[in-house]
Amino acid sequence: MHRISGTGLFSGADAHSAPGVFSASGLRQLDEVVRSARLSAGAAASTLLSLVRTGGDAARLTAQHCTFDHCGLLLFPSTLDAGLRRLEELGLSPLPVVPSTVVRRRLAERHGLDPADCKVHITRLRLALPTGRRHAAVEIFLLPRDGRAYSPQLERAEVAAGFEQHTAFVVARPSTALLTKLVASWRTEAGLIPEGGGHNPHEGGPAGSTVMYFVREHEHPGARRRFELHCPGDLTSFIARLPRESAAIRRAYAAWRPLDPAPLSTAD
């Protein structure tokens, strides 16, 4: 039996379930992301972005126009149903799943997979936050081990690097002018490089929602290495106009050190 520790969420009874649903490394990362989301809910924008001036444009625009929304993590359950049941057993109340479009594409590109085989599902976990707010503050991407895209090598690489882990802000009223200033300030003051994104018609109401991802360059160290801006509606035309710093993005990922070098174990 594997016991998750650190957040105070899980008792020994809660930790007991069918073995092998998630890897031990995945459960440790789940524990960490729940704790991170709770801390993030009450933190200042300058703290979350790390090493940016309190009075600078990055901190000011983020504080004025963005709200912390969630922390994200990719997990590999034995099956989709088993993974959702396991999250329920841990008291995390997963919301109904929706299909992923952006992470599905990113995984397919990163590992040379057919996107049609790369079935990624999204659920949100509702947390009671220190602010008193109850919010779906953890986003979990689920790539089941019984799917055609899965391989142990893929899981090892993703768990070790944490390529899909991120901290997300919602921009409730996005505009081209605001997003242009916000993205520019994140780039110059926090070293956050835009790395694309996309529109998901399955989330965020009738118009769907748009996500933009950012990776931190090595020259601007910080504990959080990836960020997301989450906006209502379809803003793919804005994403298409952003400069594509391909070489800088490659250097940023090449400089990452593994998050969890421990071998995978399915002793759940």
C-alpha positions in Angstrom: 0.0 0.0 0.0 1.3 3.4 -1.0 0.6 6.4 1.3 0.6 9.9 -0.1 2.0 12.3 2.4 2.5 16.1 2.7 -0.9 17.6 2.2 -2.7 16.1 5.1 -5.4 15.0 2.8 -5.0 11.3 2.8 -5.4 8.9 5.7 -4.3 5.3 5.7 -7.8 4.2 5.0 -8.1 6.6 2.0 -4.8 5.3 0.6 -6.1 1.7 0.4 -7.4 0.8 -3.1 -6.7 -1.7 -5.9 -3.0 -1.8 -6.5 -1.4 -0.5 -9.7 -3.9 2.3 -10.7 -1.2 5.0 -10.6 2.5 4.7 -10.3 4.2 5.6 -7.0 5.9 8.5 -8.7 2.6 9.7 -10.1 1.0 9.7 -6.7 3.9 11.7 -5.2 3.5 14.3 -7.9 -0.3 14.3 -7.3 0.3 15.1 -3.7 2.8 17.9 -4.6 0.4 19.5 -7.1 -2.5 19.5 -4.6 -0.2 21.2 -2.1 1.0 23.7 -4.8 -2.5 24.6 -5.8 -3.5 25.4 -2.2 -0.5 27.6 -1.7 -0.9 29.3 -5.1 -4.5 30.4 -4.3 -3.4 33.0 -1.8 0.0 34.0 -3.3 0.8 37.3 -4.9 1.4 37.3 -8.7 5.0 38.4 -8.2 5.6 35.3 -5.9 4.1 32.9 -8.4 6.0 34.3 -11.4 9.2 34.4 -9.2 11.9 37.1 -9.3 9.8 39.8 -11.0 9.6 43.3 -9.6 6.6 43.9 -7.4 5.9 47.1 -9.2 6.8 45.9 -12.7 4.4 45.4 -15.6 4.4 41.6 -15.3 3.3 41.6 -11.6 0.9 44.5 -12.0 -0.9 43.3 -15.1 -1.1 39.7 -13.7 -2.5 41.0 -10.4 -5.0 43.3 -12.1 -6.3 41.1 -14.9 -5.5 37.5 -14.0 -6.8 35.1 -11.3 -5.0 32.0 -10.3 -7.0 29.1 -11.6 -5.2 25.8 -11.3 -2.0 23.7 -11.3 -1.8 21.0 -13.9 -0.3 17.5 -14.0 -0.2 14.5 -16.4 -1.0 11.1 -14.9 -1.1 7.5 -16.3 -3.8 5.4 -14.8 -4.2 1.7 -15.6 -7.6 2.6 -17.2 -9.6 5.8 -17.3 -12.3 4.4 -15.1 -9.9 3.0 -12.6 -8.1 6.4 -12.4 -11.2 8.3 -11.8 -12.3 5.9 -9.1 -8.9 6.2 -7.4 -9.2 10.0 -7.3 -12.6 9.6 -5.8 -11.2 7.3 -3.1 -8.6 9.9 -2.3 -11.4 12.4 -1.6 -10.5 14.6 -4.6 -14.0 14.5 -6.4 -12.9 14.5 -10.0 -15.3 16.4 -12.4 -16.6 14.7 -15.6 -13.9 14.3 -18.1 -13.6 16.2 -21.4 -11.2 15.4 -24.3 -7.9 17.2 -24.5 -6.8 18.9 -27.7 -3.6 20.8 -26.9 -1.9 18.3 -24.6 -2.9 15.5 -26.9 -1.1 17.3 -29.8 1.9 18.2 -27.6 2.4 14.5 -26.6 2.0 13.3 -30.1 4.6 15.7 -31.4 7.0 15.1 -28.6 7.0 11.3 -28.9 6.3 10.8 -32.6 2.8 9.4 -32.1 -0.3 9.4 -34.2 -2.6 12.0 -32.6 -5.6 9.6 -33.3 -4.0 7.1 -30.9 -3.2 9.6 -28.2 -6.4 9.7 -26.2 -5.9 12.3 -23.4 -8.7 13.1 -21.0 -9.0 16.1 -18.7 -10.6 16.2 -15.3 -10.6 18.9 -12.6 -10.3 18.3 -8.8 -12.2 20.5 -6.5 -10.2 21.6 -3.4 -11.1 23.6 -0.3 -8.6 26.4 -0.5 -7.1 28.4 2.4 -9.0 31.5 1.1 -12.3 29.7 1.9 -13.0 29.3 -1.8 -13.9 25.8 -3.1 -12.5 25.6 -6.6 -11.4 23.1 -9.2 -7.8 24.1 -8.6 -6.1 21.0 -10.0 -6.2 20.0 -13.6 -5.3 16.4 -14.4 -4.5 15.1 -17.8 -5.1 11.3 -18.0 -3.4 9.1 -20.6 -4.5 5.5 -19.6 -2.0 2.7 -19.8 -4.4 0.6 -21.8 -4.4 3.0 -24.7 -2.6 2.5 -28.0 -0.3 5.6 -27.4 1.0 4.4 -24.0 4.4 2.9 -23.4 6.5 2.6 -20.2 9.2 4.7 -21.9 6.8 7.5 -22.5 5.6 7.5 -18.9 9.2 7.5 -17.6 10.1 10.5 -19.7 7.0 12.5 -18.8 7.2 11.7 -15.1 10.9 12.6 -15.0 10.6 15.9 -16.8 7.1 17.0 -15.9 6.6 18.6 -19.3 2.9 19.2 -18.8 3.0 20.5 -15.2 2.0 24.2 -15.1 0.5 27.0 -13.1 -2.5 28.6 -14.8 -4.2 32.0 -14.6 -7.6 32.9 -16.1 -7.9 36.2 -18.0 -11.6 36.8 -17.6 -11.9 39.7 -20.1 -9.1 39.2 -22.7 -8.4 41.7 -25.4 -5.7 41.8 -28.0 -4.2 45.0 -26.4 -4.1 43.4 -22.9 -2.7 40.1 -24.0 0.0 41.8 -26.1 1.2 43.7 -23.0 0.9 40.8 -20.7 2.8 38.3 -22.9 5.5 40.9 -23.6 6.0 41.6 -19.8 6.1 37.9 -19.0 8.8 37.5 -21.6 11.0 40.4 -20.6 10.6 40.4 -16.9 10.0 36.7 -16.0 11.8 35.0 -18.9 8.6 33.2 -19.9 8.7 32.1 -23.6 5.4 31.6 -25.4 5.3 28.1 -26.7 2.0 28.0 -28.4 -1.4 26.7 -27.3 -4.8 26.2 -28.9 -8.5 26.3 -28.7 -10.5 23.6 -26.9 -14.2 23.6 -27.9 -15.0 21.2 -25.1 -14.2 23.6 -22.2 -15.4 27.0 -21.2 -18.9 27.3 -22.5 -20.4 27.5 -26.0 -17.4 29.4 -27.4 -14.9 27.0 -25.8 -11.6 28.4 -24.4 -8.1 29.1 -25.4 -4.9 28.2 -23.6 -1.5 29.7 -24.1 1.5 28.0 -22.6 4.8 29.5 -21.5 8.1 27.9 -20.6 10.7 29.6 -18.4 14.1 30.1 -19.9 17.1 28.9 -17.9 18.5 32.5 -17.4 15.4 33.3 -15.3 15.4 30.6 -12.6 12.2 30.0 -10.6 10.4 27.1 -8.9 7.6 27.1 -11.5 8.8 26.2 -14.9 5.6 26.4 -17.0 2.6 28.7 -17.0 -0.7 28.9 -18.8 -3.0 31.7 -19.7 -6.6 30.5 -19.9 -9.1 32.7 -21.8 -12.7 32.3 -22.8 -13.4 32.0 -26.5 -11.3 31.2 -29.6 -8.1 33.3 -29.6 -6.1 31.1 -32.0 -5.6 34.1 -34.3 -3.8 35.9 -31.5 -1.6 32.8 -30.8 -0.7 32.6 -34.5 0.7 36.2 -34.4 3.0 35.5 -31.4 6.7 35.2 -32.3 7.9 31.6 -32.3 11.2 31.3 -30.5 11.9 27.7 -31.4 15.6 27.7 -30.5 14.9 29.4 -27.1 12.1 26.9 -26.4 14.5 24.0 -27.2 17.2 25.4 -24.9 14.7 25.9 -22.1 13.6 22.3 -22.2 17.1 21.0 -22.6 18.2 22.8 -19.4 15.5 21.1 -17.3 16.7 18.7 -14.7 14.5 15.7 -13.9 11.8 16.2 -11.2 11.6 12.6 -10.0 14.4 10.3 -11.1 13.0 7.3 -9.1 12.0 4.3 -11.3 8.3 3.7 -11.8 6.4 1.4 -9.5 2.8 0.5 -9.7 2.6 -0.4 -6.0 -0.4 1.9 -5.5 
